[in-house]
Structures are given as C-alpha cells and as structure tokens.
mmCIF file of C-alpha atoms in Angstrom:
data_model
loop_
_atom_site.group_PDB
_atom_site.id
_atom_site.type_symbol
_atom_site.label_atom_id
_atom_site.label_comp_id
_atom_site.label_asym_id
_atom_site.label_seq_id
_atom_site.Cartn_x
_atom_site.Cartn_y
_atom_site.Cartn_z
ATOM 1 C CA UNK Y 1 -143.448 -9.873 -54.155
ATOM 2 C CA UNK Y 2 -143.009 -11.378 -50.701
ATOM 3 C CA UNK Y 3 -139.658 -12.805 -51.744
ATOM 4 C CA UNK Y 4 -138.585 -9.353 -52.947
ATOM 5 C CA UNK Y 5 -139.602 -7.770 -49.633
ATOM 6 C CA UNK Y 6 -137.659 -10.459 -47.804
ATOM 7 C CA UNK Y 7 -134.509 -9.639 -49.746
ATOM 8 C CA UNK Y 8 -134.989 -5.936 -49.086
ATOM 9 C CA UNK Y 9 -135.439 -6.521 -45.343
ATOM 10 C CA UNK Y 10 -132.387 -8.772 -45.227
ATOM 11 C CA UNK Y 11 -130.329 -6.194 -47.111
ATOM 12 C CA UNK Y 12 -131.555 -3.432 -44.806
ATOM 13 C CA UNK Y 13 -130.637 -5.537 -41.761
ATOM 14 C CA UNK Y 14 -127.140 -6.158 -43.117
ATOM 15 C CA UNK Y 15 -126.658 -2.450 -43.792
ATOM 16 C CA UNK Y 16 -127.888 -1.595 -40.291
ATOM 17 C CA UNK Y 17 -125.566 -4.125 -38.662
ATOM 18 C CA UNK Y 18 -122.615 -2.843 -40.692
ATOM 19 C CA UNK Y 19 -123.476 0.734 -39.740
ATOM 20 C CA UNK Y 20 -123.735 -0.075 -36.040
ATOM 21 C CA UNK Y 21 -120.513 -2.075 -36.136
ATOM 22 C CA UNK Y 22 -118.657 0.699 -37.918
ATOM 23 C CA UNK Y 23 -120.071 3.317 -35.567
ATOM 24 C CA UNK Y 24 -119.070 1.276 -32.513
ATOM 25 C CA UNK Y 25 -115.586 0.731 -33.948
ATOM 26 C CA UNK Y 26 -115.256 4.458 -34.619
ATOM 27 C CA UNK Y 27 -116.377 5.324 -31.107
ATOM 28 C CA UNK Y 28 -113.986 2.729 -29.672
ATOM 29 C CA UNK Y 29 -111.000 4.123 -31.566
ATOM 30 C CA UNK Y 30 -111.984 7.701 -30.761
ATOM 31 C CA UNK Y 31 -112.137 7.077 -27.022
ATOM 32 C CA UNK Y 32 -109.478 8.829 -24.983
ATOM 33 C CA UNK Y 33 -106.973 7.062 -22.737
ATOM 34 C CA UNK Y 34 -108.807 7.030 -19.413
ATOM 35 C CA UNK Y 35 -106.004 5.985 -17.067
ATOM 36 C CA UNK Y 36 -102.488 4.570 -16.863
ATOM 37 C CA UNK Y 37 -101.664 1.451 -14.833
ATOM 38 C CA UNK Y 38 -98.165 0.043 -14.261
ATOM 39 C CA UNK Y 39 -97.398 -3.424 -12.922
ATOM 40 C CA UNK Y 40 -94.069 -5.181 -12.357
ATOM 41 C CA UNK Y 41 -93.364 -8.847 -13.023
ATOM 42 C CA UNK Y 42 -92.773 -10.668 -9.765
ATOM 43 C CA UNK Y 43 -94.303 -7.720 -7.920
ATOM 44 C CA UNK Y 44 -90.878 -6.071 -7.663
ATOM 45 C CA UNK Y 45 -90.287 -2.406 -8.375
ATOM 46 C CA UNK Y 46 -86.900 -2.185 -6.708
ATOM 47 C CA UNK Y 47 -84.713 -0.370 -9.209
ATOM 48 C CA UNK Y 48 -87.266 1.707 -11.074
ATOM 49 C CA UNK Y 49 -90.458 2.825 -9.359
ATOM 50 C CA UNK Y 50 -94.015 3.070 -10.656
ATOM 51 C CA UNK Y 51 -93.704 6.848 -10.362
ATOM 52 C CA UNK Y 52 -90.715 6.867 -12.716
ATOM 53 C CA UNK Y 53 -92.535 4.718 -15.284
ATOM 54 C CA UNK Y 54 -95.604 6.948 -15.085
ATOM 55 C CA UNK Y 55 -93.459 10.022 -15.685
ATOM 56 C CA UNK Y 56 -91.926 8.376 -18.747
ATOM 57 C CA UNK Y 57 -95.385 7.650 -20.116
ATOM 58 C CA UNK Y 58 -96.705 11.125 -19.356
ATOM 59 C CA UNK Y 59 -93.665 12.784 -20.940
ATOM 60 C CA UNK Y 60 -94.336 10.884 -24.150
ATOM 61 C CA UNK Y 61 -96.872 12.966 -26.075
ATOM 62 C CA UNK Y 62 -98.355 9.899 -27.731
ATOM 63 C CA UNK Y 63 -99.312 8.392 -24.360
ATOM 64 C CA UNK Y 64 -101.122 11.387 -22.921
ATOM 65 C CA UNK Y 65 -104.649 10.940 -21.603
ATOM 66 C CA UNK Y 66 -106.011 13.318 -24.249
ATOM 67 C CA UNK Y 67 -104.798 11.158 -27.143
ATOM 68 C CA UNK Y 68 -107.196 8.998 -29.166
ATOM 69 C CA UNK Y 69 -106.600 5.265 -28.940
ATOM 70 C CA UNK Y 70 -106.383 5.191 -32.736
ATOM 71 C CA UNK Y 71 -103.453 7.625 -32.697
ATOM 72 C CA UNK Y 72 -101.596 5.981 -29.809
ATOM 73 C CA UNK Y 73 -98.371 4.355 -30.997
ATOM 74 C CA UNK Y 74 -97.821 1.433 -28.631
ATOM 75 C CA UNK Y 75 -94.514 0.481 -30.245
ATOM 76 C CA UNK Y 76 -93.176 3.939 -29.557
ATOM 77 C CA UNK Y 77 -94.311 3.788 -25.932
ATOM 78 C CA UNK Y 78 -92.686 0.367 -25.452
ATOM 79 C CA UNK Y 79 -89.459 1.594 -27.032
ATOM 80 C CA UNK Y 80 -89.441 4.532 -24.652
ATOM 81 C CA UNK Y 81 -89.724 2.256 -21.620
ATOM 82 C CA UNK Y 82 -87.248 -0.307 -22.953
ATOM 83 C CA UNK Y 83 -84.660 2.428 -23.433
ATOM 84 C CA UNK Y 84 -84.618 3.056 -19.668
ATOM 85 C CA UNK Y 85 -81.384 1.782 -18.127
ATOM 86 C CA UNK Y 86 -83.197 -0.145 -15.361
ATOM 87 C CA UNK Y 87 -85.843 -1.857 -17.513
ATOM 88 C CA UNK Y 88 -85.200 -5.206 -19.172
ATOM 89 C CA UNK Y 89 -88.506 -5.470 -21.027
ATOM 90 C CA UNK Y 90 -91.836 -3.661 -21.158
ATOM 91 C CA UNK Y 91 -95.156 -4.594 -22.765
ATOM 92 C CA UNK Y 92 -97.765 -1.902 -23.305
ATOM 93 C CA UNK Y 93 -101.384 -2.340 -24.360
ATOM 94 C CA UNK Y 94 -104.770 -0.635 -24.150
ATOM 95 C CA UNK Y 95 -107.730 -2.344 -22.466
ATOM 96 C CA UNK Y 96 -111.310 -2.222 -23.775
ATOM 97 C CA UNK Y 97 -112.238 0.423 -21.219
ATOM 98 C CA UNK Y 98 -109.496 2.742 -22.465
ATOM 99 C CA UNK Y 99 -106.849 2.074 -19.819
ATOM 100 C CA UNK Y 100 -103.191 2.136 -20.846
ATOM 101 C CA UNK Y 101 -101.378 -0.712 -19.079
ATOM 102 C CA UNK Y 102 -97.639 -1.326 -18.894
ATOM 103 C CA UNK Y 103 -96.131 -4.596 -17.644
ATOM 104 C CA UNK Y 104 -92.505 -3.979 -16.721
ATOM 105 C CA UNK Y 105 -89.695 -6.477 -16.113
ATOM 106 C CA UNK Y 106 -86.699 -4.935 -14.398
ATOM 107 C CA UNK Y 107 -83.069 -5.837 -14.898
ATOM 108 C CA UNK Y 108 -81.677 -8.238 -12.279
ATOM 109 C CA UNK Y 109 -78.125 -7.751 -10.932
ATOM 110 C CA UNK Y 110 -75.928 -10.749 -10.088
ATOM 111 C CA UNK Y 111 -72.810 -8.896 -8.925
ATOM 112 C CA UNK Y 112 -71.744 -5.403 -7.853
ATOM 113 C CA UNK Y 113 -68.461 -4.051 -9.164
ATOM 114 C CA UNK Y 114 -66.624 -1.771 -6.738
ATOM 115 C CA UNK Y 115 -63.677 0.309 -7.894
ATOM 116 C CA UNK Y 116 -62.965 3.557 -9.730
ATOM 117 C CA UNK Y 117 -66.472 3.189 -11.105
ATOM 118 C CA UNK Y 118 -69.254 1.196 -9.460
ATOM 119 C CA UNK Y 119 -72.010 -0.662 -11.274
ATOM 120 C CA UNK Y 120 -73.878 -3.951 -11.403
ATOM 121 C CA UNK Y 121 -73.393 -6.914 -13.696
ATOM 122 C CA UNK Y 122 -76.902 -8.045 -14.662
ATOM 123 C CA UNK Y 123 -78.247 -11.535 -15.334
ATOM 124 C CA UNK Y 124 -77.640 -11.087 -19.060
ATOM 125 C CA UNK Y 125 -73.957 -10.331 -18.524
ATOM 126 C CA UNK Y 126 -74.341 -6.616 -19.239
ATOM 127 C CA UNK Y 127 -73.266 -3.555 -17.276
ATOM 128 C CA UNK Y 128 -76.123 -2.087 -15.219
ATOM 129 C CA UNK Y 129 -75.941 1.214 -13.310
ATOM 130 C CA UNK Y 130 -76.530 1.383 -9.575
ATOM 131 C CA UNK Y 131 -79.991 2.393 -8.412
ATOM 132 C CA UNK Y 132 -80.815 5.278 -6.101
ATOM 133 C CA UNK Y 133 -83.849 3.355 -4.858
ATOM 134 C CA UNK Y 134 -82.428 -0.007 -3.829
ATOM 135 C CA UNK Y 135 -79.112 -1.758 -3.173
ATOM 136 C CA UNK Y 136 -79.049 -5.397 -4.320
ATOM 137 C CA UNK Y 137 -77.669 -8.075 -2.008
ATOM 138 C CA UNK Y 138 -75.210 -9.634 -4.437
ATOM 139 C CA UNK Y 139 -71.502 -10.533 -4.225
ATOM 140 C CA UNK Y 140 -69.037 -7.661 -4.501
ATOM 141 C CA UNK Y 141 -66.768 -7.839 -7.556
ATOM 142 C CA UNK Y 142 -63.327 -6.396 -6.893
ATOM 143 C CA UNK Y 143 -60.578 -5.700 -9.421
ATOM 144 C CA UNK Y 144 -63.017 -5.508 -12.349
ATOM 145 C CA UNK Y 145 -63.963 -2.757 -14.775
ATOM 146 C CA UNK Y 146 -66.641 -2.462 -17.463
ATOM 147 C CA UNK Y 147 -64.510 -4.432 -19.903
ATOM 148 C CA UNK Y 148 -63.472 -7.299 -17.610
ATOM 149 C CA UNK Y 149 -66.657 -7.698 -15.525
ATOM 150 C CA UNK Y 150 -68.418 -9.897 -18.147
ATOM 151 C CA UNK Y 151 -65.521 -12.373 -17.813
ATOM 152 C CA UNK Y 152 -66.962 -13.431 -14.453
ATOM 153 C CA UNK Y 153 -70.530 -13.755 -15.724
ATOM 154 C CA UNK Y 154 -70.630 -17.575 -15.659
ATOM 155 C CA UNK Y 155 -69.335 -17.586 -12.078
ATOM 156 C CA UNK Y 156 -71.572 -14.805 -10.753
ATOM 157 C CA UNK Y 157 -74.631 -16.245 -12.501
ATOM 158 C CA UNK Y 158 -73.996 -19.707 -11.026
ATOM 159 C CA UNK Y 159 -73.775 -18.171 -7.557
ATOM 160 C CA UNK Y 160 -77.000 -16.244 -8.113
ATOM 161 C CA UNK Y 161 -78.883 -19.431 -9.003
ATOM 162 C CA UNK Y 162 -77.586 -21.518 -6.085
ATOM 163 C CA UNK Y 163 -79.011 -20.934 -2.600
ATOM 164 C CA UNK Y 164 -75.966 -22.292 -0.751
ATOM 165 C CA UNK Y 165 -73.531 -20.149 -2.740
ATOM 166 C CA UNK Y 166 -75.691 -17.036 -2.421
ATOM 167 C CA UNK Y 167 -75.548 -17.400 1.338
ATOM 168 C CA UNK Y 168 -71.821 -18.066 1.565
ATOM 169 C CA UNK Y 169 -69.938 -16.247 -1.226
ATOM 170 C CA UNK Y 170 -69.601 -12.559 -0.371
ATOM 171 C CA UNK Y 171 -67.075 -11.338 -2.958
ATOM 172 C CA UNK Y 172 -65.296 -12.230 -6.197
ATOM 173 C CA UNK Y 173 -61.804 -10.779 -6.610
ATOM 174 C CA UNK Y 174 -60.060 -10.618 -9.986
ATOM 175 C CA UNK Y 175 -56.335 -11.056 -9.369
ATOM 176 C CA UNK Y 176 -53.549 -9.519 -11.457
ATOM 177 C CA UNK Y 177 -53.224 -12.758 -13.452
ATOM 178 C CA UNK Y 178 -56.973 -12.598 -14.281
ATOM 179 C CA UNK Y 179 -57.692 -15.606 -12.050
ATOM 180 C CA UNK Y 180 -60.497 -15.435 -9.477
ATOM 181 C CA UNK Y 181 -60.417 -15.616 -5.697
ATOM 182 C CA UNK Y 182 -63.449 -15.412 -3.420
ATOM 183 C CA UNK Y 183 -64.333 -14.555 0.147
ATOM 184 C CA UNK Y 184 -66.619 -16.786 2.200
ATOM 185 C CA UNK Y 185 -69.032 -15.397 4.787
ATOM 186 C CA UNK Y 186 -67.761 -15.665 8.382
ATOM 187 C CA UNK Y 187 -64.656 -17.626 7.317
ATOM 188 C CA UNK Y 188 -60.986 -16.587 7.317
ATOM 189 C CA UNK Y 189 -59.848 -18.694 4.366
ATOM 190 C CA UNK Y 190 -59.678 -17.473 0.780
ATOM 191 C CA UNK Y 191 -61.354 -19.569 -1.893
ATOM 192 C CA UNK Y 192 -59.066 -19.777 -4.913
ATOM 193 C CA UNK Y 193 -61.192 -20.470 -7.990
ATOM 194 C CA UNK Y 194 -58.677 -20.018 -10.789
ATOM 195 C CA UNK Y 195 -60.062 -19.410 -14.272
ATOM 196 C CA UNK Y 196 -63.725 -19.623 -15.257
ATOM 197 C CA UNK Y 197 -63.603 -23.167 -16.621
ATOM 198 C CA UNK Y 198 -65.529 -26.058 -15.015
ATOM 199 C CA UNK Y 199 -67.665 -23.699 -12.939
ATOM 200 C CA UNK Y 200 -70.256 -26.297 -11.862
ATOM 201 C CA UNK Y 201 -67.603 -28.898 -10.981
ATOM 202 C CA UNK Y 202 -65.563 -26.481 -8.885
ATOM 203 C CA UNK Y 203 -68.556 -25.181 -6.962
ATOM 204 C CA UNK Y 204 -69.961 -28.650 -6.350
ATOM 205 C CA UNK Y 205 -66.570 -29.704 -5.007
ATOM 206 C CA UNK Y 206 -66.538 -26.664 -2.744
ATOM 207 C CA UNK Y 207 -70.014 -27.393 -1.375
ATOM 208 C CA UNK Y 208 -69.086 -30.998 -0.631
ATOM 209 C CA UNK Y 209 -65.840 -29.867 1.046
ATOM 210 C CA UNK Y 210 -67.568 -27.165 3.093
ATOM 211 C CA UNK Y 211 -70.258 -29.452 4.468
ATOM 212 C CA UNK Y 212 -67.716 -32.174 5.349
ATOM 213 C CA UNK Y 213 -65.272 -29.731 6.980
ATOM 214 C CA UNK Y 214 -68.119 -28.055 8.860
ATOM 215 C CA UNK Y 215 -69.256 -31.423 10.189
ATOM 216 C CA UNK Y 216 -65.690 -32.208 11.272
ATOM 217 C CA UNK Y 217 -65.322 -28.672 12.721
ATOM 218 C CA UNK Y 218 -62.232 -27.942 10.624
ATOM 219 C CA UNK Y 219 -63.351 -24.892 8.622
ATOM 220 C CA UNK Y 220 -61.409 -22.511 10.859
ATOM 221 C CA UNK Y 221 -58.156 -24.431 10.406
ATOM 222 C CA UNK Y 222 -57.603 -23.386 6.775
ATOM 223 C CA UNK Y 223 -56.207 -20.205 5.264
ATOM 224 C CA UNK Y 224 -56.690 -21.174 1.609
ATOM 225 C CA UNK Y 225 -58.990 -23.556 -0.245
ATOM 226 C CA UNK Y 226 -57.980 -24.208 -3.844
ATOM 227 C CA UNK Y 227 -60.530 -25.389 -6.430
ATOM 228 C CA UNK Y 228 -58.458 -25.132 -9.587
ATOM 229 C CA UNK Y 229 -57.371 -28.781 -9.719
ATOM 230 C CA UNK Y 230 -60.471 -30.281 -11.309
ATOM 231 C CA UNK Y 231 -62.008 -33.031 -9.204
ATOM 232 C CA UNK Y 232 -60.148 -32.340 -5.963
ATOM 233 C CA UNK Y 233 -59.991 -29.606 -3.338
ATOM 234 C CA UNK Y 234 -56.524 -28.664 -2.083
ATOM 235 C CA UNK Y 235 -56.397 -26.941 1.296
ATOM 236 C CA UNK Y 236 -53.622 -25.004 2.997
ATOM 237 C CA UNK Y 237 -53.707 -24.943 6.787
ATOM 238 C CA UNK Y 238 -52.969 -21.908 8.899
#
C-alpha cells in the first residue's frame, strides 16, 4: 500500500513539474517584445545610425512591440537589416526579459570613386553608396566607374591595411591604358604603379625608397617614381 502511494505521489509530482514547465514556457513565448536595443560592432555607427536601424525594425510588422515572441520571425528581421545598403551583417535575437537586440556590422569603405557617379569601394570589393551621415577618409579613386573600380581592390585594400600607406597615399588614378598612378600627400611627384600585379612587393619597395629619400632629403627632387619594374624603383628627377 505504501509502495502504491509512493508511486502515486511520484507520478503526481512529475505531472505537476510538467505542468509548471509547460505553463512557464507558454508564458515565456506569449510575452511581448518589451524594448529594442541596437549595438554596432566596434562601437561605430558612422554610415547608418541607430535611429535608422530602429525605424527599420519598427516598420517591420513582425518586430513590433505588440508581437508575441513566439510569432516573431528573427530570420525575417535579420534579412530586413541585411538588405540595407550600408549594413554588412546583422544578428538579431530576443533576450530572456523580452528585449529585441540587434548587433550590426557596417560596411567599410577602402576607396572613394569620384566621377560622373560617386560611390565607395568597400572592403569586400563591392560598390557601396556614399553616406549622408559620414564621409570616410579613404583615397580618392579617379578614372573609375562601377565596372572598373573592383580592378583596384587589391591595391586599395593593401593601402587600407597599412598605416604608412594610409597616411601617404591620397589618390589612385586609373589611366587610359588601365594602369594605375597615385598621388602622395605633400609631395609633387607622381607614383606610377602600373598594373595590379605584385602589390606587396611594389608597396614595400616604395616604403623603403620613401624612407631613404626622406632621410637624404631628396623627396622634393623627383617628378615621377616608377614601381612597375619589380624589385627596383626608377625615379625621374625634375
């Protein structure tokens, strides 16, 4: 008899636990979205602001504060954010207290094309529109269009990732023969780069030349510095 009562109590306890768990799960899913919080990777919200992201979320019916967490389609919300022309990637999730959080990574420009149409070339080699909120400090790209701009990706990306080059290269000019020529900050000479082969070698040669010529105080004596000949730098004096 006692054994039977023990089984009954154990069964009743299991049923009660299952009921409470199910009830809690139901209440959790039925809770409304309490708030929306947006954060940017690296702390930067240069090209798209928190206000813009919030508006995108609010405009999406599935992300409204009156929507149950069970109904909320996070994939749809992420797709909405990722479709924005200034956003590279967005992750959206709901916290235990019912807060909708979005972590946004913005696109990063590495060059700015100036011409009949103006736009950025981003770090993935894709065309990126200019922003009304912020102007990136990147080299100008002259003589390019949307079709030819990706040709200079390897060059512009190398400059972006090198502190010395970021400080000294101010523009990349695509010549009529599709070769590249660059301008150097505070210097009169043109830097002839040629085609986009051997990017690291050419730039390393240029850095070595620049530092040596600067030490010898000869930088202002040149009108052209040519990097197209592999392991040597050919200079033309004024």
